[in-house]
XYZ file of C-alpha atoms in Angstrom:
393
model
C 83.197 -10.690 94.926
C 80.441 -8.118 94.452
C 77.204 -9.424 93.015
C 75.192 -7.619 90.389
C 71.527 -8.275 89.685
C 70.468 -8.109 86.045
C 66.818 -7.491 85.221
C 65.636 -9.150 82.019
C 62.550 -7.408 80.695
C 62.499 -8.562 77.087
C 62.669 -11.926 75.363
C 64.216 -11.713 71.905
C 63.194 -14.315 69.354
C 66.288 -15.047 67.216
C 64.065 -16.376 64.433
C 61.978 -13.194 64.265
C 62.147 -10.944 61.206
C 60.555 -7.497 61.336
C 59.088 -5.956 58.208
C 58.421 -2.230 58.576
C 55.619 -0.790 56.441
C 55.523 2.925 55.630
C 52.579 3.872 53.407
C 53.940 7.414 53.209
C 57.277 6.368 51.742
C 58.454 8.574 48.925
C 58.824 5.619 46.568
C 55.533 3.719 46.116
C 57.517 0.642 45.086
C 59.345 0.622 48.435
C 56.614 0.796 51.074
C 57.997 -2.143 53.067
C 61.524 -2.736 54.276
C 63.368 -5.305 56.338
C 64.522 -4.223 59.789
C 68.284 -4.792 59.826
C 68.872 -3.156 63.199
C 70.689 -6.320 64.253
C 73.451 -5.695 61.700
C 75.303 -2.582 62.918
C 78.028 -0.999 60.823
C 81.461 -1.872 62.144
C 83.508 0.636 60.148
C 83.823 3.114 62.999
C 85.009 0.518 65.500
C 88.129 -0.139 63.439
C 89.341 3.409 62.820
C 92.444 4.125 64.902
C 93.410 0.453 65.194
C 96.678 -1.048 63.958
C 96.060 -2.036 60.343
C 97.811 -5.397 60.719
C 95.356 -6.442 63.447
C 92.184 -5.424 61.630
C 91.495 -8.591 59.557
C 91.534 -10.692 62.730
C 89.614 -8.118 64.782
C 86.809 -7.837 62.241
C 86.043 -11.550 62.510
C 84.909 -10.859 66.075
C 82.688 -8.014 64.922
C 80.791 -10.276 62.535
C 80.512 -13.762 63.978
C 78.225 -15.157 61.250
C 80.692 -14.698 58.373
C 84.127 -14.445 60.038
C 86.064 -16.156 57.239
C 84.691 -13.838 54.563
C 85.559 -10.730 56.578
C 89.035 -12.097 57.303
C 89.686 -12.712 53.603
C 88.318 -9.324 52.524
C 90.423 -7.527 55.125
C 93.554 -9.367 54.055
C 92.705 -8.642 50.411
C 92.795 -4.930 51.216
C 96.176 -5.330 52.922
C 97.518 -7.365 49.963
C 96.812 -4.357 47.796
C 98.318 -2.006 50.357
C 101.658 -3.850 50.502
C 101.656 -4.593 46.777
C 102.248 -8.334 47.208
C 99.874 -10.925 45.753
C 99.664 -14.369 47.401
C 101.545 -17.113 45.595
C 99.767 -20.189 44.229
C 100.050 -22.098 47.509
C 98.707 -19.245 49.630
C 95.881 -18.616 47.183
C 94.967 -22.302 47.353
C 94.717 -22.135 51.150
C 92.572 -19.000 50.950
C 90.279 -20.587 48.372
C 89.837 -23.607 50.644
C 88.911 -21.219 53.453
C 86.314 -19.582 51.235
C 84.732 -22.760 49.879
C 84.787 -24.407 53.303
C 82.922 -21.411 54.710
C 80.291 -21.673 51.956
C 79.555 -25.256 53.014
C 79.639 -24.311 56.696
C 77.390 -21.243 56.381
C 74.931 -22.277 53.663
C 75.022 -26.059 53.651
C 73.156 -26.878 56.885
C 70.486 -24.273 56.233
C 69.749 -25.364 52.673
C 69.942 -29.073 53.511
C 67.742 -28.868 56.628
C 64.519 -29.811 54.759
C 66.183 -33.103 53.738
C 66.827 -34.003 57.355
C 69.357 -33.491 60.099
C 71.818 -36.085 58.779
C 72.316 -34.277 55.469
C 72.605 -30.885 57.155
C 75.227 -32.214 59.567
C 77.135 -33.941 56.758
C 77.564 -30.687 54.830
C 78.545 -28.737 57.922
C 81.100 -31.349 59.000
C 82.610 -31.394 55.526
C 82.850 -27.608 55.580
C 84.537 -27.760 58.993
C 87.085 -30.287 57.726
C 87.925 -28.101 54.735
C 88.353 -25.115 57.045
C 90.558 -27.167 59.381
C 92.735 -28.175 56.433
C 93.098 -24.460 55.642
C 94.179 -23.683 59.206
C 90.801 -22.758 60.735
C 90.023 -25.487 63.308
C 87.640 -23.223 65.238
C 85.151 -20.505 64.371
C 87.447 -17.489 64.055
C 90.263 -17.534 61.472
C 93.756 -16.139 61.834
C 95.467 -17.630 58.818
C 95.931 -15.151 55.976
C 98.666 -12.520 56.133
C 99.404 -9.610 53.776
C 100.564 -11.351 50.612
C 100.391 -14.898 52.013
C 99.288 -17.149 54.872
C 100.699 -18.266 58.230
C 102.233 -21.658 57.552
C 102.282 -22.359 61.303
C 98.466 -22.237 61.312
C 98.178 -25.165 58.912
C 97.591 -28.629 60.432
C 100.239 -31.321 60.637
C 97.841 -34.010 59.369
C 97.163 -32.382 55.999
C 97.252 -35.592 53.972
C 94.885 -37.385 56.352
C 92.381 -34.511 56.222
C 92.750 -34.170 52.464
C 91.901 -37.844 51.975
C 88.918 -37.683 54.359
C 87.540 -34.703 52.458
C 88.030 -36.342 49.065
C 86.194 -39.447 50.256
C 83.281 -37.366 51.574
C 82.810 -35.302 48.404
C 80.676 -37.782 46.375
C 78.069 -38.124 49.135
C 77.996 -34.350 49.598
C 77.480 -33.864 45.863
C 74.548 -36.266 46.020
C 72.953 -34.215 48.786
C 73.384 -30.925 46.939
C 72.245 -32.339 43.597
C 69.099 -33.428 45.428
C 68.671 -29.886 46.748
C 69.080 -28.481 43.257
C 66.499 -30.874 41.824
C 64.006 -30.115 44.601
C 64.462 -26.332 44.630
C 61.296 -24.495 43.676
C 60.813 -22.135 40.760
C 59.611 -18.528 40.923
C 56.434 -18.746 38.822
C 55.018 -15.384 39.942
C 58.274 -13.526 39.476
C 58.586 -12.467 43.117
C 62.353 -12.463 42.796
C 62.450 -10.619 39.457
C 65.016 -7.855 39.385
C 65.589 -4.917 37.055
C 68.867 -3.620 38.478
C 72.454 -4.689 37.856
C 74.020 -7.972 38.927
C 77.492 -7.765 40.511
C 79.939 -10.599 41.171
C 83.670 -10.876 41.885
C 85.739 -11.950 38.882
C 89.248 -12.409 37.527
C 90.857 -10.359 34.755
C 89.085 -12.492 32.128
C 85.664 -11.779 33.590
C 85.246 -15.298 34.983
C 83.700 -15.670 38.421
C 86.432 -15.879 41.043
C 85.441 -15.487 44.715
C 88.842 -13.935 45.522
C 89.326 -12.123 42.215
C 90.643 -8.613 41.777
C 87.648 -7.245 39.870
C 83.902 -6.924 40.014
C 81.877 -7.849 36.948
C 78.806 -5.674 36.493
C 76.031 -6.936 34.205
C 73.039 -4.845 33.194
C 70.668 -5.060 30.224
C 72.926 -7.468 28.382
C 76.066 -5.355 28.849
C 78.978 -6.228 31.123
C 81.958 -4.327 32.511
C 84.972 -5.317 34.591
C 85.981 -2.870 37.319
C 89.345 -3.374 39.105
C 89.213 -3.533 42.895
C 91.061 -0.240 43.379
C 88.417 1.577 41.319
C 85.382 0.028 43.015
C 84.953 2.618 45.838
C 84.693 5.431 43.294
C 81.981 3.516 41.413
C 79.714 2.935 44.414
C 77.868 5.614 46.352
C 75.711 5.382 49.457
C 72.446 7.229 48.921
C 71.845 7.180 52.700
C 75.377 7.938 53.826
C 76.575 6.097 56.927
C 73.268 4.284 57.519
C 73.040 0.576 58.298
C 70.797 0.587 55.199
C 72.879 2.847 52.931
C 70.930 1.968 49.753
C 74.095 1.829 47.595
C 74.111 2.494 43.874
C 76.724 1.637 41.255
C 77.882 3.817 38.358
C 77.512 1.906 35.105
C 77.450 3.278 31.577
C 76.953 6.825 32.846
C 74.057 6.149 35.224
C 73.708 5.230 38.889
C 71.979 1.868 39.251
C 70.561 -0.242 42.028
C 72.281 -3.619 42.115
C 72.312 -6.956 43.904
C 74.991 -9.485 44.832
C 75.217 -13.155 45.792
C 74.057 -16.390 44.151
C 71.116 -14.636 42.473
C 73.528 -12.226 40.777
C 75.739 -15.118 39.622
C 72.799 -17.075 38.245
C 70.113 -14.524 37.312
C 68.391 -17.061 35.072
C 67.642 -19.368 38.013
C 65.146 -19.074 40.835
C 67.117 -17.985 43.892
C 66.734 -21.313 45.723
C 68.305 -23.052 42.731
C 71.041 -20.419 42.499
C 71.904 -20.950 46.164
C 72.050 -24.728 45.716
C 74.186 -24.276 42.603
C 76.651 -22.155 44.582
C 77.051 -25.075 47.009
C 77.663 -27.433 44.110
C 80.251 -25.017 42.701
C 82.124 -24.983 46.009
C 82.146 -28.783 46.166
C 83.572 -28.884 42.649
C 86.206 -26.289 43.509
C 87.268 -28.203 46.632
C 87.672 -31.359 44.566
C 89.895 -29.524 42.076
C 91.972 -27.861 44.799
C 92.628 -31.207 46.504
C 93.524 -33.305 43.463
C 97.155 -32.993 44.506
C 98.795 -32.444 47.922
C 98.840 -28.811 48.986
C 102.007 -26.949 47.944
C 103.863 -25.023 50.616
C 102.400 -21.500 50.658
C 104.264 -18.229 50.925
C 104.240 -16.429 54.284
C 103.666 -12.951 52.849
C 105.188 -9.821 54.354
C 105.029 -8.011 57.675
C 102.953 -4.845 57.659
C 104.752 -1.810 59.037
C 104.538 1.985 58.992
C 106.115 2.118 55.522
C 102.982 0.556 54.056
C 100.765 3.606 53.995
C 98.050 4.208 51.437
C 94.759 2.590 50.440
C 93.687 -0.953 49.707
C 90.441 -2.589 48.610
C 89.581 -6.212 49.365
C 86.815 -8.058 47.510
C 85.328 -11.447 48.378
C 82.268 -13.106 46.848
C 81.256 -14.808 50.077
C 78.350 -17.166 50.782
C 75.921 -14.234 50.670
C 77.692 -12.238 47.971
C 80.110 -9.356 47.536
C 81.866 -8.037 50.644
C 84.023 -4.913 50.251
C 86.697 -3.737 52.687
C 88.307 -0.381 51.845
C 91.126 0.768 54.145
C 93.223 3.933 54.241
C 96.333 3.558 56.410
C 98.649 6.219 57.832
C 101.692 5.331 59.965
C 100.462 1.749 60.222
C 97.127 2.847 61.705
C 93.717 2.618 60.065
C 92.795 6.213 59.297
C 89.662 5.440 57.302
C 87.569 2.292 56.947
C 84.587 1.510 54.737
C 82.928 -1.904 54.826
C 79.974 -2.736 52.609
C 78.319 -6.055 53.387
C 76.119 -8.241 51.172
C 73.252 -7.575 53.590
C 73.517 -3.819 53.015
C 73.897 -4.194 49.260
C 70.921 -6.538 48.885
C 68.646 -4.578 51.215
C 67.033 -2.482 48.411
C 66.262 -5.658 46.431
C 64.760 -7.212 49.560
C 62.701 -4.067 50.186
C 61.326 -4.244 46.645
C 60.303 -7.902 47.084
C 58.715 -7.212 50.481
C 56.862 -4.194 49.100
C 55.390 -6.221 46.267
C 54.320 -8.960 48.675
C 52.661 -6.352 50.897
C 50.911 -4.488 48.060
C 49.546 -7.699 46.548
C 48.439 -9.127 49.890
C 50.611 -12.211 49.523
C 51.087 -12.528 53.273
C 54.020 -13.514 55.427
C 54.747 -16.675 53.446
C 55.843 -14.600 50.435
C 57.743 -12.263 52.744
C 59.662 -15.195 54.209
C 60.612 -16.344 50.705
C 61.847 -12.817 49.971
C 64.009 -12.780 53.099
C 65.481 -16.178 52.220
C 66.207 -14.973 48.676
C 68.124 -11.863 49.768
C 69.638 -13.831 52.682
C 70.529 -11.096 55.195
C 73.249 -11.956 57.686
C 70.854 -12.485 60.605
C 69.831 -15.523 62.710
C 66.288 -15.503 61.306
C 67.574 -17.062 58.086
C 68.478 -20.184 60.084
C 64.792 -20.874 60.804
C 63.320 -24.025 59.231
C 61.148 -23.328 56.159
C 57.834 -21.823 57.198
C 59.054 -21.157 60.745
C 60.520 -17.677 60.310
C 58.571 -15.402 62.640
C 57.671 -12.536 60.282
C 56.381 -9.529 62.221
C 54.788 -6.787 60.105
C 54.759 -3.439 61.907
C 53.947 0.142 60.953
C 56.732 2.702 60.770
C 57.132 4.397 64.138
C 55.786 1.480 66.181
């Protein structure tokens, strides 16, 4: 076997977060921005692939939020085939979502309380995911219009009972997080744009709903999933920081997504803790009774051409998958992540911290508030390695 020598000339700190300052920026309110070079766009990688394989493939392209991408991709294919999941399949998908919220956010938010609490939330999230057919990191459960029954575990009742018994202790942990979460006395996280969440036809928050609910200046509007792409434009087309805007009441607005958008009246740390509490409550409701047998959905073939839009309000906020399929092959793909959508809000918070000389501590709080999908957010409080650099360095 031939040997190859690899030269390592750079050590990358996974907990580092680069803030790029550009005093000559056109907008004086946006002189600092977060470097999201570690979050490449994956749209182009999927074009030309078989549409049926895309929701599983995309989980490998984004390893930090694989469940959310899987569900958004399947949501787009649901729309494409014109078949909605039945109650049983929707229940499995909701368990996948809420399990991923505990798995992704729980350990990070609970870390200040100690390792035991962080591990408890992660293990509970893993058990919920296992019950929904995701025993490992990468899911392959949902199908167009349903789920793969074969993916579900044989010990459902045993897992269901273990989860139900663990819920009270988990609620105690998260209620403690909510009580201890700090306020935002200086208004660092204040926001003047629109707040966007996923909702059902009644406007109620629903992480797998078929609408987005846009709220701005006391007004609200429901936009069906199929109409969402026409209501969002990228002001920096194709960039990893596309600076998207949303058309609302005749004007293009900046907007944000995630727990802060769901609970704009709360400091972001409290909103994030509340989202954990919501998922625990939802899991308890979903598991009051044994899981019904879910529908298998339909097979995707070349007759299912057209467009589909999948929406998921994941742990970090709204994820959009928009597919156009021809002859069973993905002809066009647009994916807009929570990281990309919240980047302008993060830039505004970082710029204020820089202008007012608040230092890296305020910048770290800003990064944690916007919660980009990067390893630096896993750093313990106060340990994020914020590096402030000048544009061009």
